[in-house]
């Protein structure tokens, strides 16, 4: 075993240890947060209401997550612990549902409906990442006898996503067109679904919209339509080569490698929020359309008008969210570091020659 390989393994082990410890601390803190909300009567529901039920649910997730992480730190990874960590990861992912909506609300200077609910979603999102990372740990009590993986890796050559993934990006883009057109038409003063642009502006002001939001609306620029454009930009950055290396039209950064987390972090957050929000919403709207349930008309003249607007918005969220899932997975796979082939007659831990990429190219740099 070369000294370089030993140092690399030690660094990886320390990184895993820090992740496990962070997960343990998070589990204790999350359980404490839930217990504090129960004792103080603070509701963690987005709409208020039952203060204890959601709080105890948080405790029920945080405690076993902390115990599992502690067991991994002490005894190493075991199959049962991995299952427990992954289960907690799924539950925290569900609890982080609609965090993106709160982030967008805060971006425009508006207050969220429930600060405690938003805090819970943020903590749950952090926990989901930590739990997923810890569950991928391969540490065991026989770690000293694990085989050494050569540390020679290379960054893959920038490549476009397969045609099927790019088709999903096109579908996700087109799904936002009716939504963006509707919101822009209102912002420009037009009337749609029985509501004029001036009325929509008054509704936004009555609901506590920020000065920035109202100013953009008065200029004919709907903020949510602008965010839809950013979502489309992100989607295409995940499937095109310029999402891996900054293109020529980016001052000061052109030619530099795009950090993987830069597009993946918002993509995963958006996918985790928009996809389930939209899919569940479509199911609900289908029930309303079929007459199984009723829906309030809100600020619209009739339930039919409200249903039309809801179909346009929810469909955009659902389709774009699913497209983000597909594109983010493709980006993740296409940007994974590849292992350099070992030269003939070389010793373990040494590597030579360029790494072939999935697309047939060579590496553009060593990590």
Coordinates of C-alpha atoms in Angstrom, one line a residue:
X1 CA 0.0 0.0 0.0
X2 CA 1.5 3.4 -1.0
X3 CA 1.7 6.3 1.4
X4 CA -0.6 8.3 -0.9
X5 CA -3.3 5.6 -0.7
X6 CA -3.0 5.4 3.0
X7 CA -3.3 9.2 3.3
X8 CA -6.3 9.2 1.0
X9 CA -8.0 6.4 3.0
X10 CA -7.4 8.2 6.2
X11 CA -8.9 11.4 4.8
X12 CA -12.0 9.5 3.6
X13 CA -12.3 7.8 7.0
X14 CA -12.1 11.1 8.8
X15 CA -14.7 12.7 6.4
X16 CA -17.1 9.8 7.1
X17 CA -16.5 10.1 10.8
X18 CA -17.4 13.8 10.7
X19 CA -20.5 13.0 8.7
X20 CA -21.6 10.4 11.2
X21 CA -21.0 12.7 14.1
X22 CA -22.9 15.5 12.4
X23 CA -25.8 13.2 11.9
X24 CA -25.7 12.2 15.5
X25 CA -25.7 15.8 16.6
X26 CA -28.5 16.6 14.1
X27 CA -30.7 13.8 15.4
X28 CA -30.4 15.0 19.0
X29 CA -31.1 18.6 18.0
X30 CA -34.0 17.6 15.8
X31 CA -35.6 15.5 18.6
X32 CA -35.0 18.4 21.0
X33 CA -36.6 20.8 18.6
X34 CA -39.7 18.6 18.3
X35 CA -40.0 18.2 22.1
X36 CA -39.6 21.9 22.7
X37 CA -42.5 22.6 20.3
X38 CA -44.6 20.0 22.1
X39 CA -43.9 21.5 25.5
X40 CA -44.4 25.1 24.3
X41 CA -47.6 24.3 22.4
X42 CA -46.0 25.5 19.1
X43 CA -47.6 24.0 16.0
X44 CA -45.4 22.7 13.3
X45 CA -48.2 22.4 10.8
X46 CA -48.2 24.8 7.9
X47 CA -51.8 25.7 8.6
X48 CA -51.5 25.7 12.4
X49 CA -53.8 23.4 14.4
X50 CA -52.6 20.4 16.3
X51 CA -49.5 21.4 18.2
X52 CA -48.6 18.0 19.6
X53 CA -49.0 15.6 16.8
X54 CA -46.4 16.9 14.4
X55 CA -44.0 17.7 17.3
X56 CA -44.1 14.1 18.5
X57 CA -43.6 13.0 14.9
X58 CA -40.4 15.0 14.8
X59 CA -39.2 13.4 18.1
X60 CA -40.1 10.0 16.7
X61 CA -37.8 10.6 13.7
X62 CA -35.0 12.4 15.5
X63 CA -34.5 9.9 18.4
X64 CA -34.0 6.7 16.3
X65 CA -31.9 8.6 13.8
X66 CA -29.6 9.8 16.6
X67 CA -29.4 6.3 18.0
X68 CA -28.6 4.8 14.6
X69 CA -25.9 7.3 13.9
X70 CA -24.4 6.8 17.3
X71 CA -24.4 3.0 16.7
X72 CA -22.6 3.5 13.4
X73 CA -20.0 5.7 15.1
X74 CA -19.4 3.2 17.9
X75 CA -19.8 -0.2 16.1
X76 CA -19.6 0.6 12.4
X77 CA -22.2 0.2 9.7
X78 CA -24.6 -2.8 9.8
X79 CA -27.4 -3.7 7.4
X80 CA -30.1 -3.0 10.0
X81 CA -28.6 0.4 10.8
X82 CA -28.4 1.3 7.1
X83 CA -32.1 0.4 6.7
X84 CA -33.0 2.6 9.7
X85 CA -31.0 5.5 8.4
X86 CA -32.5 5.3 5.0
X87 CA -36.0 5.1 6.5
X88 CA -35.3 8.2 8.5
X89 CA -34.0 9.9 5.4
X90 CA -37.3 9.2 3.6
X91 CA -39.3 10.5 6.5
X92 CA -37.3 13.7 6.8
X93 CA -37.6 14.2 3.1
X94 CA -41.4 14.1 3.4
X95 CA -41.2 16.6 6.3
X96 CA -39.1 19.0 4.1
X97 CA -42.0 19.0 1.7
X98 CA -42.7 22.5 0.2
X99 CA -39.6 24.0 1.7
X100 CA -38.9 25.6 -1.7
X101 CA -42.1 27.5 -1.6
X102 CA -41.1 29.0 1.7
X103 CA -37.7 29.9 0.3
X104 CA -39.3 31.6 -2.7
X105 CA -41.6 33.5 -0.3
X106 CA -38.7 34.7 1.8
X107 CA -36.7 35.7 -1.3
X108 CA -39.4 38.3 -2.1
X109 CA -39.4 39.7 1.4
X110 CA -42.7 38.2 2.4
X111 CA -43.4 36.4 5.7
X112 CA -44.1 32.7 5.8
X113 CA -47.4 31.5 7.2
X114 CA -45.6 29.6 10.0
X115 CA -42.0 30.3 11.0
X116 CA -41.9 27.1 13.1
X117 CA -43.1 25.0 10.2
X118 CA -40.4 26.5 7.9
X119 CA -37.7 25.9 10.5
X120 CA -38.9 22.3 10.7
X121 CA -38.7 21.9 7.0
X122 CA -35.2 23.4 6.9
X123 CA -34.0 21.1 9.7
X124 CA -35.6 18.1 8.0
X125 CA -33.8 18.9 4.7
X126 CA -30.5 19.1 6.4
X127 CA -31.2 15.8 8.1
X128 CA -32.2 14.1 4.9
X129 CA -28.8 15.0 3.4
X130 CA -26.8 13.9 6.5
X131 CA -28.8 10.7 6.8
X132 CA -28.3 9.8 3.1
X133 CA -24.5 10.5 3.4
X134 CA -24.2 8.4 6.6
X135 CA -26.1 5.5 5.1
X136 CA -23.6 5.4 2.2
X137 CA -20.7 4.8 4.7
X138 CA -18.9 1.6 4.3
X139 CA -17.1 1.8 7.6
X140 CA -17.1 -1.4 9.7
X141 CA -15.2 -2.7 12.7
X142 CA -12.8 -4.5 10.2
X143 CA -12.0 -1.2 8.3
X144 CA -8.3 -1.8 8.7
X145 CA -8.6 -4.8 6.4
X146 CA -10.6 -3.2 3.7
X147 CA -9.1 -3.3 0.2
X148 CA -7.5 -0.1 -0.9
X149 CA -9.0 1.6 -3.9
X150 CA -6.5 3.5 -6.0
X151 CA -7.0 7.2 -5.6
X152 CA -6.2 8.2 -9.2
X153 CA -9.4 9.8 -10.5
X154 CA -10.2 12.2 -13.3
X155 CA -13.1 14.6 -14.0
X156 CA -15.1 13.4 -16.9
X157 CA -15.2 15.4 -20.1
X158 CA -18.2 17.7 -20.4
X159 CA -21.0 16.0 -22.2
X160 CA -24.7 16.4 -23.1
X161 CA -27.4 14.2 -21.5
X162 CA -28.9 11.4 -23.6
X163 CA -31.7 12.2 -26.0
X164 CA -34.4 10.9 -23.7
X165 CA -33.2 13.1 -20.9
X166 CA -33.1 16.1 -23.1
X167 CA -36.6 15.3 -24.3
X168 CA -37.7 15.4 -20.6
X169 CA -36.1 18.8 -20.4
X170 CA -38.1 20.0 -23.4
X171 CA -41.3 18.7 -21.8
X172 CA -40.5 20.4 -18.5
X173 CA -39.8 23.6 -20.3
X174 CA -43.0 23.6 -22.4
X175 CA -45.1 22.8 -19.3
X176 CA -44.1 26.2 -17.8
X177 CA -45.1 28.2 -20.9
X178 CA -48.9 28.4 -20.1
X179 CA -48.1 29.3 -16.5
X180 CA -45.6 32.0 -17.4
X181 CA -47.9 33.4 -20.1
X182 CA -50.9 33.5 -17.7
X183 CA -48.9 35.3 -14.9
X184 CA -47.3 37.7 -17.4
X185 CA -50.7 38.5 -18.9
X186 CA -52.0 39.4 -15.5
X187 CA -49.0 41.5 -14.7
X188 CA -49.5 43.4 -17.9
X189 CA -53.1 44.3 -17.0
X190 CA -55.0 41.6 -18.9
X191 CA -58.0 39.7 -17.7
X192 CA -57.9 35.9 -17.4
X193 CA -60.2 33.4 -15.6
X194 CA -62.5 36.3 -14.8
X195 CA -59.9 38.3 -12.9
X196 CA -58.2 41.4 -14.1
X197 CA -54.5 42.3 -13.6
X198 CA -55.4 45.1 -11.3
X199 CA -57.4 42.8 -9.1
X200 CA -54.5 40.3 -8.9
X201 CA -52.2 43.1 -7.8
X202 CA -54.7 44.1 -5.1
X203 CA -54.9 40.5 -4.0
X204 CA -51.1 40.3 -3.7
X205 CA -51.0 43.5 -1.7
X206 CA -53.8 42.3 0.6
X207 CA -51.9 39.0 1.2
X208 CA -48.8 40.9 2.4
X209 CA -46.7 40.9 -0.8
X210 CA -43.4 42.7 -0.4
X211 CA -42.5 46.0 -2.0
X212 CA -40.2 44.2 -4.5
X213 CA -42.9 41.9 -5.5
X214 CA -45.5 44.7 -6.0
X215 CA -43.0 46.8 -7.9
X216 CA -42.2 44.1 -10.3
X217 CA -45.9 43.4 -10.8
X218 CA -46.6 47.1 -11.5
X219 CA -43.8 47.0 -14.2
X220 CA -45.5 44.1 -15.9
X221 CA -43.0 41.5 -14.6
X222 CA -44.5 38.8 -12.5
X223 CA -41.9 37.4 -10.0
X224 CA -43.1 33.9 -10.2
X225 CA -42.8 33.9 -14.0
X226 CA -39.2 35.1 -13.6
X227 CA -38.6 32.2 -11.2
X228 CA -40.0 29.9 -13.8
X229 CA -37.4 31.1 -16.3
X230 CA -34.7 30.4 -13.7
X231 CA -36.1 26.9 -13.3
X232 CA -35.9 26.4 -17.1
X233 CA -32.3 27.7 -17.1
X234 CA -31.4 25.3 -14.3
X235 CA -33.0 22.4 -16.2
X236 CA -31.0 23.0 -19.3
X237 CA -27.8 23.5 -17.4
X238 CA -28.3 20.0 -16.1
X239 CA -28.5 18.5 -19.5
X240 CA -26.1 20.6 -21.6
X241 CA -22.3 20.7 -21.5
X242 CA -22.3 24.3 -20.4
X243 CA -23.7 23.2 -17.1
X244 CA -20.4 21.5 -16.4
X245 CA -17.9 24.1 -17.6
X246 CA -18.7 27.8 -17.5
X247 CA -19.3 28.9 -21.1
X248 CA -17.8 31.9 -22.9
X249 CA -20.6 34.3 -22.0
X250 CA -19.8 34.1 -18.2
X251 CA -17.3 36.8 -17.3
X252 CA -14.3 35.9 -15.1
X253 CA -15.5 32.2 -15.0
X254 CA -15.3 31.1 -18.6
X255 CA -13.6 27.8 -19.0
X256 CA -13.6 26.9 -15.3
X257 CA -15.2 23.8 -14.0
X258 CA -18.7 24.2 -12.5
X259 CA -18.8 22.8 -9.0
X260 CA -21.2 19.8 -9.0
X261 CA -23.1 21.1 -6.0
X262 CA -23.9 24.4 -7.7
X263 CA -26.6 23.1 -10.0
X264 CA -27.3 19.9 -8.1
X265 CA -28.3 21.6 -4.8
X266 CA -31.1 23.7 -6.2
X267 CA -32.1 20.9 -8.6
X268 CA -32.5 18.4 -5.8
X269 CA -34.4 20.9 -3.6
X270 CA -36.7 21.8 -6.5
X271 CA -37.3 18.2 -7.5
X272 CA -38.0 17.2 -3.9
X273 CA -40.6 20.0 -3.6
X274 CA -42.1 20.5 -7.0
X275 CA -42.5 16.9 -8.0
X276 CA -44.5 15.6 -5.0
X277 CA -46.4 18.9 -4.7
X278 CA -47.4 18.8 -8.3
X279 CA -48.2 15.1 -8.5
X280 CA -50.3 15.2 -5.3
X281 CA -52.0 18.4 -6.6
X282 CA -52.9 16.8 -9.9
X283 CA -54.5 13.9 -8.0
X284 CA -56.6 16.4 -6.0
X285 CA -57.5 18.4 -9.1
X286 CA -58.6 15.2 -10.8
X287 CA -61.0 14.5 -7.9
X288 CA -62.3 18.0 -8.1
X289 CA -62.8 17.8 -11.9
X290 CA -64.6 14.4 -11.5
X291 CA -66.9 15.9 -8.9
X292 CA -65.6 13.7 -6.0
X293 CA -64.6 16.7 -3.9
X294 CA -65.2 20.4 -4.1
X295 CA -62.7 23.3 -4.2
X296 CA -63.2 26.8 -3.0
X297 CA -63.2 29.5 -5.6
X298 CA -60.9 31.8 -3.6
X299 CA -60.5 35.2 -5.3
X300 CA -62.0 34.0 -8.6
X301 CA -65.6 34.5 -9.8
X302 CA -66.4 30.8 -9.9
X303 CA -65.0 27.4 -8.9
X304 CA -64.5 26.7 -12.6
X305 CA -62.2 29.7 -13.0
X306 CA -60.2 28.7 -9.9
X307 CA -59.9 25.1 -11.2
X308 CA -58.6 26.3 -14.6
X309 CA -55.9 28.4 -13.0
X310 CA -55.0 25.5 -10.6
X311 CA -54.6 23.1 -13.5
X312 CA -52.2 25.4 -15.3
X313 CA -50.1 26.0 -12.2
X314 CA -50.1 22.5 -10.7
X315 CA -49.4 20.8 -14.1
X316 CA -46.4 23.1 -14.6
X317 CA -45.0 22.3 -11.1
X318 CA -45.5 18.5 -11.6
X319 CA -44.0 18.2 -15.0
X320 CA -41.1 20.5 -14.3
X321 CA -40.4 18.7 -11.0
X322 CA -40.3 15.3 -12.6
X323 CA -38.1 16.7 -15.4
X324 CA -35.7 18.0 -12.7
X325 CA -35.5 14.5 -11.1
X326 CA -34.6 13.0 -14.5
X327 CA -32.1 15.8 -15.4
X328 CA -30.5 15.8 -11.9
X329 CA -29.9 12.1 -12.0
X330 CA -28.3 12.3 -15.4
X331 CA -26.1 15.2 -14.3
X332 CA -25.0 13.3 -11.2
X333 CA -24.0 10.2 -13.2
X334 CA -22.3 12.2 -16.0
X335 CA -20.2 14.3 -13.6
X336 CA -19.0 11.5 -11.3
X337 CA -15.2 11.3 -11.1
X338 CA -13.9 8.3 -13.1
X339 CA -11.0 6.1 -11.9
X340 CA -7.8 6.3 -13.9
X341 CA -6.7 2.9 -15.3
X342 CA -3.6 1.4 -13.8
X343 CA -0.5 1.3 -16.0
X344 CA 0.9 -2.1 -16.9
X345 CA 3.4 -3.2 -14.3
X346 CA 2.5 -0.4 -11.9
X347 CA 2.2 -0.9 -8.2
X348 CA -1.1 -0.6 -6.4
X349 CA -2.1 3.0 -5.9
X350 CA -0.3 4.3 -9.0
X351 CA -2.1 5.3 -12.1
X352 CA -1.2 6.5 -15.5
X353 CA -2.9 7.5 -18.7
X354 CA -6.1 9.5 -19.4
X355 CA -9.4 8.2 -18.2
X356 CA -12.0 7.3 -20.7
X357 CA -15.4 8.9 -20.1
X358 CA -18.8 7.2 -20.7
X359 CA -19.1 9.2 -23.9
X360 CA -15.7 8.1 -25.2
X361 CA -13.7 11.2 -24.4
X362 CA -10.7 11.6 -22.2
X363 CA -10.5 13.3 -18.8
X364 CA -10.0 17.1 -18.7
X365 CA -8.3 17.2 -15.4
X366 CA -7.1 15.2 -12.4
X367 CA -8.6 15.6 -9.0

